[in-house]
Structure formats: C-alpha cells, structure tokens
Amino acid sequence: MTPIEIGLWSFPALLLLIFLRVPIGLAMFLAGFVGLGIINDGWHIALARLKTETFTTFSSYSLSIVPMFLLMGHFATLGGMSQALFRAAESWIGHRRGGVAMAAIGACAGFGAICGSSLATAATMGRVALPELKKYGYSGGFSTATLAAGGTLGILIPPSIVLVIYAILAEQNIAKLFAAAVIPGILAAVGYMVMISIYVRLHPDSAGVREPVPMGERFRAMFDVWPVLIVFGLVVGGIYGGFFTPTEGAAVGALGTAVIAFFNGGLNVESLLGSFTATARSTAMIFFIVLGAAFYNGFLAVTQVPQTMATWVGEQGFSPYTVLLIILVFYLLLGCLMDSLSMILLTIPIFFPIISVLDFGMVDFVTMQHDMIRDAIASGAAEGVAQDVMDQINALMAAGQEVPRQLSGELGVRLTELRANAIGMEYTAIWFGILVLIVVETGLITPPVGMILFIINAMDRQTPIVETYKAVAYFITSDLIRVLLLAAFPAITLFLVY
C-alpha cells in the first residue's frame, strides 16, 4: 500500500480502537506509532519520533495555560462562586415562568467564564441548581436537559481550554479567539432562555412558580457575584487589552480565585492539596491525549493525507459552504461518541487544511484597501500629500477601483494581495474555530450518546433518560439556529476581533 492508503486506513482502525473502549489518547498514539512502523518497514523511526515528539509537545509554552485554567475552576468551586451566581440569577428572574431554569442557564454562563470546561460546568451547576429546580416543581427531564445545555457554555464563553488547544493546532492568536467567542456565547445563553420560555408555554406542567424575592435581597445577591466579575475582567480583559499573555492571565485568574476561596472559607490546606491533585490528574489526562494526537497527526503528515484531501477538495469545485456543512454535520455525529477535546485534536489537522484552501469571501482586497485609506485620511495622514495625488486617490476610490501601491503608500497604506489573503485566512480560521466549537458541544447533548446528558442524568436517577432526550431537543434546535446564523453572517463572530 502507498503511504496515502495507509493513512486513510488508519482512520477506521482508530475508530475501531475507540469503539473497543481503548482510551482516546492511547488509541491515537497506537495508530500513529504502528502506522509509522508500517510505512518505514521498521520501528527505529517510530521510536526516535517518540522521544522527539514527547519533548516538542510538552515543551510548548502555550500548553502551560491548561493546568492554570483547570486550577482556576477548582478554586472557583471552593469559593462558592457557582452558588453565588445561581442565587443572584434566581433572585432576579426566578419568579418568572421558567425563571429558575433561566437562572441555571445564566449561572452556567457565569461559571463558564471562570472555568473553561463544559463537563466541569455541567457537573458543578448540576449539584447547585438541580435541587432548586426540583424544589419548585420543575419536571425531571426539563431540569436535566436545561443543565446539560447550560454545561455546554463552559467551553464557549472564554476562557476555554478547548479554544486554547484549537489555537495551538491552527496556529492562531488565543486572545483573538477568546474575543470571537464572547458574542456567540451570549447568543447561546439568550437562545437557551428563549427556548425555556417556549418550552414552559407548550408544557405548562413542567415548571412551577416561586415567590418574588424582595429588592433588597436581590441587590445583596448581586453583590455576592462581584468576585466572578473581577476574575473575568482580570483574565479576559487583561489578555485582550495586552496587559499580559494568556498564560499569565490564567495564572492571575488562578491566584484571584484562590484568594477569594480563602476569604470565603473554602480554601484550606486539605482542599488546596485536593485541588492540586485533581488538577494534576486532569492535566495528565489532557496532556496524554495531546501527545497521542501529536503522534497521530505527525504520522498523517508523513502520509500526506491532509494535504492530498485539501488539494482534492479544491479541485472538485465544491461550494465552500457545502464543504463546511459536511464538516459540521460530521462533527455533530462524532460529538455523540467522544469528548470535545478529543474531537478537536483528532480532526482539526485534517479539516483545517481543507478549510484553508476555500474562499469564503472574508476579505475583498479593494474594499479593505479603501477602508484603510479612509482611516489614514481621518487620522491626518493626508496632510502634506500633494493635492493632485489626493485627487487621483479619491477618483479611483469613487470608481471602486484599486489604488496603485505607489499612491496608497503616500498615505502610509501598504496593503498587498498577499497580506489581504493572510488576513482573510486568519478571519476564516477564527470563524471556523467558533463554529466547530458550537457544533462539537451540540454533539455532546445530542441523543442517544451525548456525554453531558449522562453526566447530568446520573445526578437524577429518578428521571428516565428518554425524558431528558425529549426536552433537550429544544436546546439542540437553538444551537442549530445559532450555527446557521453565525455561518451566514461571519461578522457576528468577528465583531470584537477587528
């Protein structure tokens, strides 16, 4: 067999290992290791690569952000931030129809802003909100579906561990990806609340009511969530504002949540050691998956499968949005079988080269050049430029034509086609990353095997999983509508980035 054929056969072999319940990290490592051995007719190169790949992967500075965000999530839980978020949201909207469920969504969004993990957000908020939902007469299926959907906000609202891994794989700026996730994250929370409102009107018996909370208690509850706002502002605002790197921001967030947990009485020597141990376990699991993916992706690079697939797709003349739709549907199906991090690590090295060769019309060179010239004129760059030069520039812009580089250079604008294409590829990479993240998380709540559904349902053994399936369909509908909206209007995702 040719190297390309070996690379293609490795994918069904990898899926078989996963179905046989081999850990995903080990399955990817075995597929890559054995594949390299077959291609090279021996194990010397595979063994040598084991040494170099391990060092190269774990010496990455960007990966140091992962344990910091995990530790921040543990400290946030110890500090009672999840309870404070839910109490604040419940005090303001809990008395409305479906209000306690909406409060759970709001609290999940807030906790996701300081956690970065969907599974951790679902598990933590499930322990906090599920008893309250049951207390006020919310049906079991509706309650578990709400918390499962809310858990998906954990990796969409920044900071997000999965976005960090995507940024490393796609070689994109972490801060820009965090900024791009803000508006889609807000849309997700709002969309879920709208679906809750629709659900309780179609199923009036699924939600009870509670008495309104006095205004004084509402403001006191709001005051209790100030630590969350401070941590989120420090981490995301500091990273986006350029005050520190994402890794430094994660360290600042971990320290901030530790201080808050200490003053709230949740952090002592025992809980501190427990947080370190839990973080070490989670980090080891993630890093092993990263190593397995790095080894497998290195094997695929040797076989030239990603490059060949990208070239083939480009030659077929498929519509870019047709290719995007196929990829997103694949992610939706794959999300029923494995966790989001494993999916990203396994598929991005294959799909990203394909997306990179497609033209989604993100950038029009002439439009971008004219916008830069207008900005330069507004900033005073036209002062001292000869009037006849300005007349030529204005005439070309009025006619919608490209301004020659010699003329635009007079205003300090030196945009080239190569630079415009690079910017367009960056736009596409960020936009695609957010779309993938949404679809991957939708897969985690898609029946019959959505992982988060089982995590939440395990907390409420009395509720049949079928009831959760029925209710979660409303939230999946919201996700699909949001994907269509963001796919049709990329500017929504990119609004805070540029």
mmCIF file with all atom_site columns, C-alpha atoms in Angstrom, residues 232-417:
data_model
loop_
_atom_site.group_PDB
_atom_site.id
_atom_site.type_symbol
_atom_site.label_atom_id
_atom_site.label_alt_id
_atom_site.label_comp_id
_atom_site.label_asym_id
_atom_site.label_entity_id
_atom_site.label_seq_id
_atom_site.pdbx_PDB_ins_code
_atom_site.Cartn_x
_atom_site.Cartn_y
_atom_site.Cartn_z
_atom_site.occupancy
_atom_site.B_iso_or_equiv
_atom_site.pdbx_formal_charge
_atom_site.auth_seq_id
_atom_site.auth_comp_id
_atom_site.auth_asym_id
_atom_site.auth_atom_id
_atom_site.pdbx_PDB_model_num
ATOM 1   C CA . PHE A 1 232 ? -13.377 37.534 34.419 1.00 0.00 ? 232 PHE A CA 1
ATOM 2   C CA . GLY A 1 233 ? -12.370 41.159 33.896 1.00 0.00 ? 233 GLY A CA 1
ATOM 3   C CA . LEU A 1 234 ? -8.801  40.476 35.000 1.00 0.00 ? 234 LEU A CA 1
ATOM 4   C CA . VAL A 1 235 ? -8.342  37.384 32.860 1.00 0.00 ? 235 VAL A CA 1
ATOM 5   C CA . VAL A 1 236 ? -10.180 38.175 29.620 1.00 0.00 ? 236 VAL A CA 1
ATOM 6   C CA . GLY A 1 237 ? -9.830  41.952 29.824 1.00 0.00 ? 237 GLY A CA 1
ATOM 7   C CA . GLY A 1 238 ? -6.147  41.700 30.687 1.00 0.00 ? 238 GLY A CA 1
ATOM 8   C CA . ILE A 1 239 ? -5.436  39.263 27.860 1.00 0.00 ? 239 ILE A CA 1
ATOM 9   C CA . TYR A 1 240 ? -7.425  41.194 25.252 1.00 0.00 ? 240 TYR A CA 1
ATOM 10  C CA . GLY A 1 241 ? -6.033  44.512 26.453 1.00 0.00 ? 241 GLY A CA 1
ATOM 11  C CA . GLY A 1 242 ? -2.485  43.249 26.054 1.00 0.00 ? 242 GLY A CA 1
ATOM 12  C CA . PHE A 1 243 ? -1.550  43.641 29.727 1.00 0.00 ? 243 PHE A CA 1
ATOM 13  C CA . PHE A 1 244 ? -0.361  40.038 29.911 1.00 0.00 ? 244 PHE A CA 1
ATOM 14  C CA . THR A 1 245 ? -0.216  36.863 27.831 1.00 0.00 ? 245 THR A CA 1
ATOM 15  C CA . PRO A 1 246 ? -2.934  34.179 28.004 1.00 0.00 ? 246 PRO A CA 1
ATOM 16  C CA . THR A 1 247 ? -0.703  32.022 30.208 1.00 0.00 ? 247 THR A CA 1
ATOM 17  C CA . GLU A 1 248 ? -0.068  34.924 32.568 1.00 0.00 ? 248 GLU A CA 1
ATOM 18  C CA . GLY A 1 249 ? -3.790  35.684 32.533 1.00 0.00 ? 249 GLY A CA 1
ATOM 19  C CA . ALA A 1 250 ? -4.581  32.109 33.548 1.00 0.00 ? 250 ALA A CA 1
ATOM 20  C CA . ALA A 1 251 ? -2.093  32.365 36.421 1.00 0.00 ? 251 ALA A CA 1
ATOM 21  C CA . VAL A 1 252 ? -3.646  35.657 37.548 1.00 0.00 ? 252 VAL A CA 1
ATOM 22  C CA . GLY A 1 253 ? -7.102  34.048 37.403 1.00 0.00 ? 253 GLY A CA 1
ATOM 23  C CA . ALA A 1 254 ? -5.962  31.046 39.436 1.00 0.00 ? 254 ALA A CA 1
ATOM 24  C CA . LEU A 1 255 ? -4.419  33.309 42.064 1.00 0.00 ? 255 LEU A CA 1
ATOM 25  C CA . GLY A 1 256 ? -7.501  35.534 42.169 1.00 0.00 ? 256 GLY A CA 1
ATOM 26  C CA . THR A 1 257 ? -9.920  32.637 42.643 1.00 0.00 ? 257 THR A CA 1
ATOM 27  C CA . ALA A 1 258 ? -7.594  31.148 45.297 1.00 0.00 ? 258 ALA A CA 1
ATOM 28  C CA . VAL A 1 259 ? -7.661  34.392 47.293 1.00 0.00 ? 259 VAL A CA 1
ATOM 29  C CA . ILE A 1 260 ? -11.444 34.599 47.020 1.00 0.00 ? 260 ILE A CA 1
ATOM 30  C CA . ALA A 1 261 ? -11.846 30.946 48.056 1.00 0.00 ? 261 ALA A CA 1
ATOM 31  C CA . PHE A 1 262 ? -9.561  31.536 51.049 1.00 0.00 ? 262 PHE A CA 1
ATOM 32  C CA . PHE A 1 263 ? -11.523 34.539 52.312 1.00 0.00 ? 263 PHE A CA 1
ATOM 33  C CA . ASN A 1 264 ? -14.815 32.713 51.733 1.00 0.00 ? 264 ASN A CA 1
ATOM 34  C CA . GLY A 1 265 ? -13.583 29.879 53.921 1.00 0.00 ? 265 GLY A CA 1
ATOM 35  C CA . GLY A 1 266 ? -13.476 27.241 51.193 1.00 0.00 ? 266 GLY A CA 1
ATOM 36  C CA . LEU A 1 267 ? -9.705  27.012 50.861 1.00 0.00 ? 267 LEU A CA 1
ATOM 37  C CA . ASN A 1 268 ? -7.572  25.326 53.494 1.00 0.00 ? 268 ASN A CA 1
ATOM 38  C CA . VAL A 1 269 ? -4.573  23.032 53.410 1.00 0.00 ? 269 VAL A CA 1
ATOM 39  C CA . GLU A 1 270 ? -6.673  19.944 52.723 1.00 0.00 ? 270 GLU A CA 1
ATOM 40  C CA . SER A 1 271 ? -8.773  21.477 49.933 1.00 0.00 ? 271 SER A CA 1
ATOM 41  C CA . LEU A 1 272 ? -5.682  23.129 48.433 1.00 0.00 ? 272 LEU A CA 1
ATOM 42  C CA . LEU A 1 273 ? -3.899  19.788 48.162 1.00 0.00 ? 273 LEU A CA 1
ATOM 43  C CA . GLY A 1 274 ? -7.084  18.245 46.794 1.00 0.00 ? 274 GLY A CA 1
ATOM 44  C CA . SER A 1 275 ? -7.302  20.939 44.108 1.00 0.00 ? 275 SER A CA 1
ATOM 45  C CA . PHE A 1 276 ? -3.679  20.393 43.139 1.00 0.00 ? 276 PHE A CA 1
ATOM 46  C CA . THR A 1 277 ? -4.237  16.629 42.923 1.00 0.00 ? 277 THR A CA 1
ATOM 47  C CA . ALA A 1 278 ? -7.423  16.964 40.849 1.00 0.00 ? 278 ALA A CA 1
ATOM 48  C CA . THR A 1 279 ? -5.733  19.474 38.553 1.00 0.00 ? 279 THR A CA 1
ATOM 49  C CA . ALA A 1 280 ? -2.739  17.180 38.115 1.00 0.00 ? 280 ALA A CA 1
ATOM 50  C CA . ARG A 1 281 ? -4.990  14.250 37.190 1.00 0.00 ? 281 ARG A CA 1
ATOM 51  C CA . SER A 1 282 ? -6.997  16.283 34.673 1.00 0.00 ? 282 SER A CA 1
ATOM 52  C CA . THR A 1 283 ? -3.833  17.823 33.210 1.00 0.00 ? 283 THR A CA 1
ATOM 53  C CA . ALA A 1 284 ? -2.191  14.421 32.842 1.00 0.00 ? 284 ALA A CA 1
ATOM 54  C CA . MET A 1 285 ? -5.260  13.094 31.031 1.00 0.00 ? 285 MET A CA 1
ATOM 55  C CA . ILE A 1 286 ? -5.398  16.093 28.677 1.00 0.00 ? 286 ILE A CA 1
ATOM 56  C CA . PHE A 1 287 ? -1.658  16.057 28.010 1.00 0.00 ? 287 PHE A CA 1
ATOM 57  C CA . PHE A 1 288 ? -1.699  12.349 27.213 1.00 0.00 ? 288 PHE A CA 1
ATOM 58  C CA . ILE A 1 289 ? -4.485  12.955 24.687 1.00 0.00 ? 289 ILE A CA 1
ATOM 59  C CA . VAL A 1 290 ? -2.449  15.849 23.259 1.00 0.00 ? 290 VAL A CA 1
ATOM 60  C CA . LEU A 1 291 ? 0.611   13.590 22.953 1.00 0.00 ? 291 LEU A CA 1
ATOM 61  C CA . GLY A 1 292 ? -1.387  10.835 21.260 1.00 0.00 ? 292 GLY A CA 1
ATOM 62  C CA . ALA A 1 293 ? -2.883  13.365 18.848 1.00 0.00 ? 293 ALA A CA 1
ATOM 63  C CA . ALA A 1 294 ? 0.533   14.871 18.116 1.00 0.00 ? 294 ALA A CA 1
ATOM 64  C CA . PHE A 1 295 ? 1.935   11.437 17.302 1.00 0.00 ? 295 PHE A CA 1
ATOM 65  C CA . TYR A 1 296 ? -1.022  10.504 15.107 1.00 0.00 ? 296 TYR A CA 1
ATOM 66  C CA . ASN A 1 297 ? -1.043  13.868 13.337 1.00 0.00 ? 297 ASN A CA 1
ATOM 67  C CA . GLY A 1 298 ? 2.696   13.558 12.724 1.00 0.00 ? 298 GLY A CA 1
ATOM 68  C CA . PHE A 1 299 ? 2.039   10.196 11.093 1.00 0.00 ? 299 PHE A CA 1
ATOM 69  C CA . LEU A 1 300 ? -0.702  11.748 8.920  1.00 0.00 ? 300 LEU A CA 1
ATOM 70  C CA . ALA A 1 301 ? 1.697   14.499 7.872  1.00 0.00 ? 301 ALA A CA 1
ATOM 71  C CA . VAL A 1 302 ? 4.160   11.839 6.680  1.00 0.00 ? 302 VAL A CA 1
ATOM 72  C CA . THR A 1 303 ? 1.415   10.132 4.642  1.00 0.00 ? 303 THR A CA 1
ATOM 73  C CA . GLN A 1 304 ? 0.383   13.496 3.099  1.00 0.00 ? 304 GLN A CA 1
ATOM 74  C CA . VAL A 1 305 ? -3.304  12.666 3.709  1.00 0.00 ? 305 VAL A CA 1
ATOM 75  C CA . PRO A 1 306 ? -4.380  16.167 4.903  1.00 0.00 ? 306 PRO A CA 1
ATOM 76  C CA . GLN A 1 307 ? -2.584  17.917 2.056  1.00 0.00 ? 307 GLN A CA 1
ATOM 77  C CA . THR A 1 308 ? -3.944  15.450 -0.517 1.00 0.00 ? 308 THR A CA 1
ATOM 78  C CA . MET A 1 309 ? -7.503  15.830 0.761  1.00 0.00 ? 309 MET A CA 1
ATOM 79  C CA . ALA A 1 310 ? -7.209  19.621 0.718  1.00 0.00 ? 310 ALA A CA 1
ATOM 80  C CA . THR A 1 311 ? -5.943  19.566 -2.862 1.00 0.00 ? 311 THR A CA 1
ATOM 81  C CA . TRP A 1 312 ? -8.675  17.138 -3.941 1.00 0.00 ? 312 TRP A CA 1
ATOM 82  C CA . VAL A 1 313 ? -11.454 19.227 -2.404 1.00 0.00 ? 313 VAL A CA 1
ATOM 83  C CA . GLY A 1 314 ? -10.059 22.367 -4.015 1.00 0.00 ? 314 GLY A CA 1
ATOM 84  C CA . GLU A 1 315 ? -10.012 20.677 -7.441 1.00 0.00 ? 315 GLU A CA 1
ATOM 85  C CA . GLN A 1 316 ? -13.608 19.413 -7.253 1.00 0.00 ? 316 GLN A CA 1
ATOM 86  C CA . GLY A 1 317 ? -15.132 22.881 -7.395 1.00 0.00 ? 317 GLY A CA 1
ATOM 87  C CA . PHE A 1 318 ? -17.393 22.272 -4.408 1.00 0.00 ? 318 PHE A CA 1
ATOM 88  C CA . SER A 1 319 ? -19.066 25.310 -2.905 1.00 0.00 ? 319 SER A CA 1
ATOM 89  C CA . PRO A 1 320 ? -17.149 26.381 0.230  1.00 0.00 ? 320 PRO A CA 1
ATOM 90  C CA . TYR A 1 321 ? -20.358 26.333 2.247  1.00 0.00 ? 321 TYR A CA 1
ATOM 91  C CA . THR A 1 322 ? -21.152 22.806 1.029  1.00 0.00 ? 322 THR A CA 1
ATOM 92  C CA . VAL A 1 323 ? -17.809 21.597 2.346  1.00 0.00 ? 323 VAL A CA 1
ATOM 93  C CA . LEU A 1 324 ? -18.371 23.499 5.599  1.00 0.00 ? 324 LEU A CA 1
ATOM 94  C CA . LEU A 1 325 ? -21.814 21.911 6.016  1.00 0.00 ? 325 LEU A CA 1
ATOM 95  C CA . ILE A 1 326 ? -20.416 18.389 5.531  1.00 0.00 ? 326 ILE A CA 1
ATOM 96  C CA . ILE A 1 327 ? -17.668 19.017 8.085  1.00 0.00 ? 327 ILE A CA 1
ATOM 97  C CA . LEU A 1 328 ? -20.069 20.454 10.667 1.00 0.00 ? 328 LEU A CA 1
ATOM 98  C CA . VAL A 1 329 ? -22.503 17.544 10.266 1.00 0.00 ? 329 VAL A CA 1
ATOM 99  C CA . PHE A 1 330 ? -19.577 15.150 10.757 1.00 0.00 ? 330 PHE A CA 1
ATOM 100 C CA . TYR A 1 331 ? -18.683 16.961 13.991 1.00 0.00 ? 331 TYR A CA 1
ATOM 101 C CA . LEU A 1 332 ? -22.284 16.757 15.168 1.00 0.00 ? 332 LEU A CA 1
ATOM 102 C CA . LEU A 1 333 ? -22.310 12.989 14.680 1.00 0.00 ? 333 LEU A CA 1
ATOM 103 C CA . LEU A 1 334 ? -18.849 12.500 16.149 1.00 0.00 ? 334 LEU A CA 1
ATOM 104 C CA . GLY A 1 335 ? -19.865 14.517 19.219 1.00 0.00 ? 335 GLY A CA 1
ATOM 105 C CA . CYS A 1 336 ? -22.180 11.676 20.184 1.00 0.00 ? 336 CYS A CA 1
ATOM 106 C CA . LEU A 1 337 ? -19.175 9.380  20.553 1.00 0.00 ? 337 LEU A CA 1
ATOM 107 C CA . MET A 1 338 ? -16.301 11.308 22.145 1.00 0.00 ? 338 MET A CA 1
ATOM 108 C CA . ASP A 1 339 ? -15.479 14.426 24.140 1.00 0.00 ? 339 ASP A CA 1
ATOM 109 C CA . SER A 1 340 ? -14.848 17.829 22.591 1.00 0.00 ? 340 SER A CA 1
ATOM 110 C CA . LEU A 1 341 ? -11.088 17.937 23.226 1.00 0.00 ? 341 LEU A CA 1
ATOM 111 C CA . SER A 1 342 ? -10.507 14.558 21.579 1.00 0.00 ? 342 SER A CA 1
ATOM 112 C CA . MET A 1 343 ? -12.556 15.587 18.549 1.00 0.00 ? 343 MET A CA 1
ATOM 113 C CA . ILE A 1 344 ? -10.629 18.835 18.113 1.00 0.00 ? 344 ILE A CA 1
ATOM 114 C CA . LEU A 1 345 ? -7.248  17.121 18.429 1.00 0.00 ? 345 LEU A CA 1
ATOM 115 C CA . LEU A 1 346 ? -8.211  14.306 16.078 1.00 0.00 ? 346 LEU A CA 1
ATOM 116 C CA . THR A 1 347 ? -9.885  16.239 13.281 1.00 0.00 ? 347 THR A CA 1
ATOM 117 C CA . ILE A 1 348 ? -8.507  19.794 13.073 1.00 0.00 ? 348 ILE A CA 1
ATOM 118 C CA . PRO A 1 349 ? -5.195  18.704 11.468 1.00 0.00 ? 349 PRO A CA 1
ATOM 119 C CA . ILE A 1 350 ? -7.305  17.011 8.762  1.00 0.00 ? 350 ILE A CA 1
ATOM 120 C CA . PHE A 1 351 ? -10.112 19.533 8.257  1.00 0.00 ? 351 PHE A CA 1
ATOM 121 C CA . PHE A 1 352 ? -8.257  22.806 8.788  1.00 0.00 ? 352 PHE A CA 1
ATOM 122 C CA . PRO A 1 353 ? -6.058  22.445 5.654  1.00 0.00 ? 353 PRO A CA 1
ATOM 123 C CA . ILE A 1 354 ? -9.251  21.836 3.655  1.00 0.00 ? 354 ILE A CA 1
ATOM 124 C CA . ILE A 1 355 ? -10.982 24.932 5.045  1.00 0.00 ? 355 ILE A CA 1
ATOM 125 C CA . SER A 1 356 ? -7.823  26.982 4.449  1.00 0.00 ? 356 SER A CA 1
ATOM 126 C CA . VAL A 1 357 ? -7.941  26.479 0.674  1.00 0.00 ? 357 VAL A CA 1
ATOM 127 C CA . LEU A 1 358 ? -11.593 27.567 0.379  1.00 0.00 ? 358 LEU A CA 1
ATOM 128 C CA . ASP A 1 359 ? -12.646 31.139 -0.315 1.00 0.00 ? 359 ASP A CA 1
ATOM 129 C CA . PHE A 1 360 ? -15.489 32.244 1.958  1.00 0.00 ? 360 PHE A CA 1
ATOM 130 C CA . GLY A 1 361 ? -15.207 35.836 0.776  1.00 0.00 ? 361 GLY A CA 1
ATOM 131 C CA . MET A 1 362 ? -13.973 37.077 4.133  1.00 0.00 ? 362 MET A CA 1
ATOM 132 C CA . VAL A 1 363 ? -11.812 39.783 2.605  1.00 0.00 ? 363 VAL A CA 1
ATOM 133 C CA . ASP A 1 364 ? -12.193 41.895 -0.518 1.00 0.00 ? 364 ASP A CA 1
ATOM 134 C CA . PHE A 1 365 ? -8.831  43.464 -1.339 1.00 0.00 ? 365 PHE A CA 1
ATOM 135 C CA . VAL A 1 366 ? -10.199 46.691 -2.838 1.00 0.00 ? 366 VAL A CA 1
ATOM 136 C CA . THR A 1 367 ? -12.721 47.217 -0.028 1.00 0.00 ? 367 THR A CA 1
ATOM 137 C CA . MET A 1 368 ? -10.064 46.617 2.625  1.00 0.00 ? 368 MET A CA 1
ATOM 138 C CA . GLN A 1 369 ? -7.637  48.961 0.882  1.00 0.00 ? 369 GLN A CA 1
ATOM 139 C CA . HIS A 1 370 ? -10.250 51.727 0.629  1.00 0.00 ? 370 HIS A CA 1
ATOM 140 C CA . ASP A 1 371 ? -11.178 51.316 4.318  1.00 0.00 ? 371 ASP A CA 1
ATOM 141 C CA . MET A 1 372 ? -7.511  51.612 5.309  1.00 0.00 ? 372 MET A CA 1
ATOM 142 C CA . ILE A 1 373 ? -7.100  54.716 3.145  1.00 0.00 ? 373 ILE A CA 1
ATOM 143 C CA . ARG A 1 374 ? -10.162 56.345 4.732  1.00 0.00 ? 374 ARG A CA 1
ATOM 144 C CA . ASP A 1 375 ? -8.808  55.559 8.200  1.00 0.00 ? 375 ASP A CA 1
ATOM 145 C CA . ALA A 1 376 ? -5.443  57.040 7.227  1.00 0.00 ? 376 ALA A CA 1
ATOM 146 C CA . ILE A 1 377 ? -7.083  60.225 5.928  1.00 0.00 ? 377 ILE A CA 1
ATOM 147 C CA . ALA A 1 378 ? -9.198  60.521 9.085  1.00 0.00 ? 378 ALA A CA 1
ATOM 148 C CA . SER A 1 379 ? -6.056  60.225 11.221 1.00 0.00 ? 379 SER A CA 1
ATOM 149 C CA . GLY A 1 380 ? -4.410  63.127 9.375  1.00 0.00 ? 380 GLY A CA 1
ATOM 150 C CA . ALA A 1 381 ? -2.113  61.161 7.072  1.00 0.00 ? 381 ALA A CA 1
ATOM 151 C CA . ALA A 1 382 ? -3.242  63.259 4.094  1.00 0.00 ? 382 ALA A CA 1
ATOM 152 C CA . GLU A 1 383 ? -1.527  66.360 5.447  1.00 0.00 ? 383 GLU A CA 1
ATOM 153 C CA . GLY A 1 384 ? 1.482   67.187 3.298  1.00 0.00 ? 384 GLY A CA 1
ATOM 154 C CA . VAL A 1 385 ? 0.360   64.919 0.444  1.00 0.00 ? 385 VAL A CA 1
ATOM 155 C CA . ALA A 1 386 ? 0.179   66.704 -2.918 1.00 0.00 ? 386 ALA A CA 1
ATOM 156 C CA . GLN A 1 387 ? -3.340  67.680 -3.974 1.00 0.00 ? 387 GLN A CA 1
ATOM 157 C CA . ASP A 1 388 ? -3.045  66.000 -7.377 1.00 0.00 ? 388 ASP A CA 1
ATOM 158 C CA . VAL A 1 389 ? -2.153  62.723 -5.641 1.00 0.00 ? 389 VAL A CA 1
ATOM 159 C CA . MET A 1 390 ? -5.196  63.018 -3.369 1.00 0.00 ? 390 MET A CA 1
ATOM 160 C CA . ASP A 1 391 ? -7.391  63.781 -6.387 1.00 0.00 ? 391 ASP A CA 1
ATOM 161 C CA . GLN A 1 392 ? -6.193  60.603 -8.102 1.00 0.00 ? 392 GLN A CA 1
ATOM 162 C CA . ILE A 1 393 ? -6.799  58.540 -4.955 1.00 0.00 ? 393 ILE A CA 1
ATOM 163 C CA . ASN A 1 394 ? -10.296 59.965 -4.459 1.00 0.00 ? 394 ASN A CA 1
ATOM 164 C CA . ALA A 1 395 ? -11.177 59.394 -8.132 1.00 0.00 ? 395 ALA A CA 1
ATOM 165 C CA . LEU A 1 396 ? -10.074 55.758 -8.015 1.00 0.00 ? 396 LEU A CA 1
ATOM 166 C CA . MET A 1 397 ? -11.970 55.152 -4.778 1.00 0.00 ? 397 MET A CA 1
ATOM 167 C CA . ALA A 1 398 ? -15.106 56.805 -6.182 1.00 0.00 ? 398 ALA A CA 1
ATOM 168 C CA . ALA A 1 399 ? -14.887 54.477 -9.179 1.00 0.00 ? 399 ALA A CA 1
ATOM 169 C CA . GLY A 1 400 ? -14.427 51.451 -6.893 1.00 0.00 ? 400 GLY A CA 1
ATOM 170 C CA . GLN A 1 401 ? -11.011 50.666 -8.345 1.00 0.00 ? 401 GLN A CA 1
ATOM 171 C CA . GLU A 1 402 ? -7.779  49.542 -6.722 1.00 0.00 ? 402 GLU A CA 1
ATOM 172 C CA . VAL A 1 403 ? -5.418  52.348 -5.740 1.00 0.00 ? 403 VAL A CA 1
ATOM 173 C CA . PRO A 1 404 ? -1.877  51.642 -7.003 1.00 0.00 ? 404 PRO A CA 1
ATOM 174 C CA . ARG A 1 405 ? 0.625   50.899 -4.267 1.00 0.00 ? 405 ARG A CA 1
ATOM 175 C CA . GLN A 1 406 ? 2.674   53.981 -5.145 1.00 0.00 ? 406 GLN A CA 1
ATOM 176 C CA . LEU A 1 407 ? -0.308  56.268 -4.461 1.00 0.00 ? 407 LEU A CA 1
ATOM 177 C CA . SER A 1 408 ? -1.591  54.452 -1.344 1.00 0.00 ? 408 SER A CA 1
ATOM 178 C CA . GLY A 1 409 ? 1.972   54.478 0.014  1.00 0.00 ? 409 GLY A CA 1
ATOM 179 C CA . GLU A 1 410 ? 1.826   58.260 0.151  1.00 0.00 ? 410 GLU A CA 1
ATOM 180 C CA . LEU A 1 411 ? -0.722  57.830 2.970  1.00 0.00 ? 411 LEU A CA 1
ATOM 181 C CA . GLY A 1 412 ? 1.256   55.083 4.687  1.00 0.00 ? 412 GLY A CA 1
ATOM 182 C CA . VAL A 1 413 ? -1.081  52.346 3.415  1.00 0.00 ? 413 VAL A CA 1
ATOM 183 C CA . ARG A 1 414 ? 0.949   49.425 2.080  1.00 0.00 ? 414 ARG A CA 1
ATOM 184 C CA . LEU A 1 415 ? -1.595  46.640 1.728  1.00 0.00 ? 415 LEU A CA 1
ATOM 185 C CA . THR A 1 416 ? -0.701  43.852 -0.702 1.00 0.00 ? 416 THR A CA 1
ATOM 186 C CA . GLU A 1 417 ? -2.778  40.976 -2.074 1.00 0.00 ? 417 GLU A CA 1
#
